[in-house]
């Protein structure tokens, strides 16, 4: 579903050069759940953003479901429709209701009728356990509820892949579980997912593979059981020592 080959991305900031991605190669099979962990600044967000065309890259290849993002002929907007993304900050439209948040892109991008978009939105709000809030504004919802709306909004586009960038990092601790539960359900249903998170319990329970990144590289790629039992890389061991 996702193939990444020798991906590099350099930022030029205040006179110096940051190699945010330094030769990343990996693949994600259909239905696989891959959890990406690593210290702050290791390139995790940049990696995810390259997978859905939010970020351009300097060299290498990203192929999503057979579509090469580096190919000039590729319609990047089409790729974005197929790849849903959920951020740490939920980014809901504050002046629109929950229902409108989940129908807007369906109508504009997928060109669905109001009826069809609303039916789909209600089904998804039901799925994430929040249909009762359909006519509220986001500010009336808790952080966990807002993040579940953001997940429903991404799913409304019928993505083939879902990317999550620290979806629970901005939440109060008591709300983390309800968002992880929705993600676990998605995983069980066979969604292809790439998840950046510090929730090691989620990684152990749900991930097919764990990638450990540092300084723009993937230093470890292993099933969670193996990764958590004995990470081979010294930096991965040090990182786990800090987060576990
Ligand atoms: P992570 O998500 O693992 O914390 P990021 O992908 O956000 O890491 O960042 C990787 C590196 O790239 C960091 O050194 C960061 O400062 C740098 N970086 C990210 N985005 C930008 C940007 N827009 N401009 C300049 N440097 C950036
Ligand atoms: Mg990040």
Short mmCIF file of C-alpha atoms and ligand atoms in Angstrom, two decimals:
data_model
loop_
_atom_site.label_atom_id
_atom_site.label_comp_id
_atom_site.label_asym_id
_atom_site.label_seq_id
_atom_site.Cartn_x
_atom_site.Cartn_y
_atom_site.Cartn_z
CA UNK A 1 0.00 0.00 0.00
CA UNK A 2 2.87 2.36 0.83
CA UNK A 3 6.37 2.08 -0.51
CA UNK A 4 9.07 4.52 0.56
CA UNK A 5 12.51 4.39 -1.01
CA UNK A 6 15.53 6.41 0.06
CA UNK A 7 13.44 9.40 1.06
CA UNK A 8 15.36 12.54 1.94
CA UNK A 9 14.11 15.92 3.06
CA UNK A 10 16.33 18.84 3.99
CA UNK A 11 15.20 22.02 5.70
CA UNK A 12 17.23 25.21 5.52
CA UNK A 13 16.63 27.14 8.69
CA UNK A 14 18.49 30.23 9.85
CA UNK A 15 21.64 29.48 7.91
CA UNK A 16 21.94 25.82 8.77
CA UNK A 17 20.79 22.63 7.17
CA UNK A 18 18.59 20.07 8.88
CA UNK A 19 18.36 16.61 7.37
CA UNK A 20 14.85 15.86 8.59
CA UNK A 21 14.74 12.63 6.55
CA UNK A 22 17.99 10.99 5.64
CA UNK A 23 17.41 7.99 3.41
CA UNK A 24 14.22 6.45 4.74
CA UNK A 25 13.22 3.15 3.15
CA UNK A 26 10.26 1.07 4.27
CA UNK A 27 6.97 -0.36 3.15
CA UNK A 28 3.54 -0.79 4.63
CA UNK A 29 1.32 -3.62 3.44
CA UNK A 30 -2.41 -3.33 3.02
CA UNK A 31 -4.12 -3.72 6.39
CA UNK A 32 -0.90 -3.28 8.34
CA UNK A 33 -0.61 -1.06 11.41
CA UNK A 34 2.82 0.53 11.73
CA UNK A 35 3.70 2.58 14.81
CA UNK A 36 6.50 5.13 14.51
CA UNK A 37 8.33 6.19 17.64
CA UNK A 38 11.41 8.27 18.33
CA UNK A 39 12.65 11.38 20.10
CA UNK A 40 11.40 14.86 19.33
CA UNK A 41 12.91 16.21 16.11
CA UNK A 42 13.73 12.76 14.72
CA UNK A 43 11.63 13.32 11.56
CA UNK A 44 8.41 11.48 12.42
CA UNK A 45 6.02 14.29 11.44
CA UNK A 46 8.00 15.10 8.30
CA UNK A 47 7.81 11.43 7.33
CA UNK A 48 4.02 11.34 7.73
CA UNK A 49 3.60 14.63 5.88
CA UNK A 50 5.60 13.26 2.94
CA UNK A 51 3.23 10.27 2.76
CA UNK A 52 0.21 12.42 1.96
CA UNK A 53 1.86 15.15 -0.06
CA UNK A 54 1.63 17.82 2.64
CA UNK A 55 5.40 18.11 2.36
CA UNK A 56 7.54 17.89 -0.75
CA UNK A 57 10.80 15.96 -0.55
CA UNK A 58 14.25 16.37 -2.06
CA UNK A 59 14.89 12.88 -3.33
CA UNK A 60 13.62 9.34 -3.21
CA UNK A 61 10.22 7.85 -3.88
CA UNK A 62 6.90 7.58 -2.13
CA UNK A 63 4.43 5.28 -3.82
CA UNK A 64 0.90 5.11 -2.42
CA UNK A 65 -1.26 2.32 -3.80
CA UNK A 66 0.77 2.36 -7.01
CA UNK A 67 0.79 6.15 -7.39
CA UNK A 68 4.27 7.74 -7.36
CA UNK A 69 4.20 11.07 -5.53
CA UNK A 70 7.48 12.18 -7.12
CA UNK A 71 5.97 11.82 -10.59
CA UNK A 72 5.08 15.24 -11.95
CA UNK A 73 1.96 13.83 -13.56
CA UNK A 74 0.55 12.71 -10.21
CA UNK A 75 -2.43 14.71 -9.02
CA UNK A 76 -1.44 15.39 -5.41
CA UNK A 77 -4.97 16.32 -4.44
CA UNK A 78 -6.12 12.88 -5.45
CA UNK A 79 -3.47 11.33 -3.24
CA UNK A 80 -4.57 13.50 -0.31
CA UNK A 81 -8.12 12.26 -0.71
CA UNK A 82 -6.93 8.68 -0.42
CA UNK A 83 -4.74 9.32 2.61
CA UNK A 84 -6.53 10.54 5.73
CA UNK A 85 -4.60 12.38 8.40
CA UNK A 86 -5.29 13.13 12.04
CA UNK A 87 -3.13 15.64 13.89
CA UNK A 88 -2.27 16.35 17.49
CA UNK A 89 -4.30 19.55 17.26
CA UNK A 90 -7.69 18.51 15.99
CA UNK A 91 -8.08 21.45 13.58
CA UNK A 92 -11.87 21.33 13.46
CA UNK A 93 -13.62 24.32 11.93
CA UNK A 94 -14.74 26.24 15.04
CA UNK A 95 -17.63 28.05 13.38
CA UNK A 96 -19.16 24.87 11.99
CA UNK A 97 -21.09 22.20 13.84
CA UNK A 98 -19.75 18.70 14.30
CA UNK A 99 -22.01 17.47 11.50
CA UNK A 100 -20.88 20.26 9.16
CA UNK A 101 -17.26 19.47 9.97
CA UNK A 102 -17.80 15.90 8.80
CA UNK A 103 -19.88 16.75 5.71
CA UNK A 104 -17.95 19.73 4.29
CA UNK A 105 -15.12 17.95 2.47
CA UNK A 106 -17.48 15.19 1.35
CA UNK A 107 -19.58 17.78 -0.44
CA UNK A 108 -16.76 19.93 -1.83
CA UNK A 109 -14.16 17.29 -2.63
CA UNK A 110 -16.21 14.13 -3.15
CA UNK A 111 -19.16 16.10 -4.57
CA UNK A 112 -21.71 14.16 -2.57
CA UNK A 113 -25.25 15.41 -2.13
CA UNK A 114 -26.18 16.91 1.23
CA UNK A 115 -28.32 13.87 1.97
CA UNK A 116 -25.61 11.39 1.18
CA UNK A 117 -22.92 13.35 3.04
CA UNK A 118 -25.07 13.70 6.15
CA UNK A 119 -26.01 10.03 6.17
CA UNK A 120 -22.36 9.08 5.91
CA UNK A 121 -21.39 11.61 8.60
CA UNK A 122 -24.02 10.34 11.03
CA UNK A 123 -22.93 6.74 10.50
CA UNK A 124 -19.32 7.69 11.22
CA UNK A 125 -20.23 9.82 14.25
CA UNK A 126 -22.14 6.80 15.50
CA UNK A 127 -19.08 4.65 14.93
CA UNK A 128 -16.81 6.96 16.96
CA UNK A 129 -19.48 7.20 19.65
CA UNK A 130 -20.43 10.83 19.30
CA UNK A 131 -23.57 11.07 17.16
CA UNK A 132 -25.36 12.76 20.05
CA UNK A 133 -23.10 15.81 19.56
CA UNK A 134 -23.78 16.20 15.83
CA UNK A 135 -25.37 19.64 16.16
CA UNK A 136 -22.95 21.06 18.74
CA UNK A 137 -20.01 23.35 17.97
CA UNK A 138 -16.53 21.92 18.58
CA UNK A 139 -15.85 24.27 21.50
CA UNK A 140 -18.64 22.53 23.42
CA UNK A 141 -16.84 19.19 23.17
CA UNK A 142 -14.02 17.75 25.25
CA UNK A 143 -10.64 17.21 23.61
CA UNK A 144 -11.27 13.49 23.30
CA UNK A 145 -14.62 14.10 21.64
CA UNK A 146 -13.10 16.64 19.25
CA UNK A 147 -10.39 14.20 18.26
CA UNK A 148 -13.00 11.52 17.57
CA UNK A 149 -14.81 14.01 15.31
CA UNK A 150 -11.52 14.64 13.52
CA UNK A 151 -11.15 10.90 12.95
CA UNK A 152 -14.73 10.68 11.62
CA UNK A 153 -14.02 13.62 9.33
CA UNK A 154 -10.95 11.90 7.89
CA UNK A 155 -12.84 8.61 7.45
CA UNK A 156 -15.64 10.38 5.60
CA UNK A 157 -13.37 10.65 2.58
CA UNK A 158 -13.09 6.84 2.37
CA UNK A 159 -9.29 6.90 2.68
CA UNK A 160 -7.24 3.85 1.82
CA UNK A 161 -4.67 4.77 4.46
CA UNK A 162 -4.94 6.65 7.74
CA UNK A 163 -2.01 8.60 9.20
CA UNK A 164 -2.04 9.69 12.84
CA UNK A 165 0.49 12.21 14.17
CA UNK A 166 0.48 12.01 17.98
CA UNK A 167 -3.32 11.97 18.09
CA UNK A 168 -3.50 11.75 21.88
CA UNK A 169 -0.60 14.01 22.88
CA UNK A 170 -2.76 17.09 23.39
CA UNK A 171 -5.39 15.27 25.45
CA UNK A 172 -5.95 15.13 29.16
CA UNK A 173 -4.97 11.65 30.36
CA UNK A 174 -8.53 10.51 31.04
CA UNK A 175 -9.44 11.08 27.36
CA UNK A 176 -6.58 9.18 25.78
CA UNK A 177 -8.33 5.81 26.08
CA UNK A 178 -11.47 6.76 24.17
CA UNK A 179 -9.42 7.93 21.17
CA UNK A 180 -7.13 4.89 21.25
CA UNK A 181 -10.22 2.66 21.38
CA UNK A 182 -11.51 4.17 18.13
CA UNK A 183 -8.10 3.62 16.54
CA UNK A 184 -7.99 0.03 17.76
CA UNK A 185 -11.39 -0.61 16.24
CA UNK A 186 -10.19 0.80 12.91
CA UNK A 187 -7.15 -1.45 13.06
CA UNK A 188 -9.33 -4.49 13.72
CA UNK A 189 -11.44 -3.61 10.70
CA UNK A 190 -8.34 -3.83 8.54
CA UNK A 191 -7.51 -0.17 7.94
CA UNK A 192 -3.93 0.46 6.83
CA UNK A 193 -2.51 2.80 9.47
CA UNK A 194 0.73 4.63 10.23
CA UNK A 195 0.66 6.00 13.76
CA UNK A 196 3.19 8.29 15.43
CA UNK A 197 2.60 7.96 19.15
CA UNK A 198 4.21 7.80 22.55
CA UNK A 199 1.56 5.34 23.71
CA UNK A 200 3.68 2.24 24.08
CA UNK A 201 0.70 0.18 25.25
CA UNK A 202 -1.03 0.89 21.95
CA UNK A 203 2.13 -0.06 20.05
CA UNK A 204 2.44 -3.37 21.92
CA UNK A 205 -1.20 -4.25 21.51
CA UNK A 206 -2.04 -3.07 18.01
CA UNK A 207 1.11 -2.60 15.92
CA UNK A 208 2.23 -5.16 13.40
CA UNK A 209 5.59 -3.37 13.30
CA UNK A 210 7.31 -0.64 15.27
CA UNK A 211 9.70 1.75 13.53
CA UNK A 212 12.18 3.64 15.67
CA UNK A 213 13.44 6.88 14.11
CA UNK A 214 16.33 9.09 15.10
CA UNK A 215 18.00 11.91 13.17
CA UNK A 216 15.92 11.29 10.07
CA UNK A 217 16.61 7.58 9.84
CA UNK A 218 14.80 4.39 10.68
CA UNK A 219 17.14 2.67 13.10
CA UNK A 220 14.89 -0.22 13.99
CA UNK A 221 11.97 -1.97 12.29
CA UNK A 222 10.59 -4.91 14.20
CA UNK A 223 7.40 -6.52 15.49
CA UNK A 224 6.50 -4.99 18.88
CA UNK A 225 7.18 -8.17 20.83
CA UNK A 226 10.73 -8.26 19.55
CA UNK A 227 11.26 -4.50 19.68
CA UNK A 228 10.18 -4.09 23.28
CA UNK A 229 11.95 -7.22 24.48
CA UNK A 230 15.33 -6.44 22.98
CA UNK A 231 15.80 -3.42 20.74
CA UNK A 232 19.06 -3.92 18.90
CA UNK A 233 19.92 -0.27 18.45
CA UNK A 234 21.54 1.48 21.41
CA UNK A 235 19.58 4.70 20.86
CA UNK A 236 16.32 2.77 20.73
CA UNK A 237 17.23 1.12 24.05
CA UNK A 238 18.00 4.52 25.58
CA UNK A 239 14.73 5.95 24.26
CA UNK A 240 12.69 3.07 25.66
CA UNK A 241 14.44 3.49 28.97
CA UNK A 242 13.08 7.03 29.11
CA UNK A 243 9.48 6.41 27.97
CA UNK A 244 8.67 3.09 29.65
P1 LIG B 1 9.34 14.94 15.00
O1 LIG B 1 7.96 14.91 14.47
O2 LIG B 1 9.98 13.60 15.12
O3 LIG B 1 9.46 15.70 16.30
P2 LIG B 1 9.88 16.68 12.74
O4 LIG B 1 9.62 15.87 11.54
O5 LIG B 1 8.84 17.65 13.16
O6 LIG B 1 10.28 15.72 13.97
O7 LIG B 1 11.23 17.50 12.53
C1 LIG B 1 12.42 16.89 12.06
C2 LIG B 1 13.50 17.96 11.96
O8 LIG B 1 13.15 18.87 10.92
C3 LIG B 1 13.67 18.80 13.22
O9 LIG B 1 15.03 19.13 13.36
C4 LIG B 1 12.85 20.02 12.91
O10 LIG B 1 13.35 21.14 13.62
C5 LIG B 1 13.04 20.19 11.42
N1 LIG B 1 11.89 20.83 10.77
C6 LIG B 1 10.63 20.32 10.67
N2 LIG B 1 9.83 21.14 9.98
C7 LIG B 1 10.59 22.20 9.64
C8 LIG B 1 10.33 23.41 8.90
N3 LIG B 1 9.13 23.66 8.38
N4 LIG B 1 11.36 24.28 8.74
C9 LIG B 1 12.58 24.01 9.25
N5 LIG B 1 12.89 22.90 9.93
C10 LIG B 1 11.91 22.01 10.14
MG1 LIG B 2 6.17 15.56 15.32
#
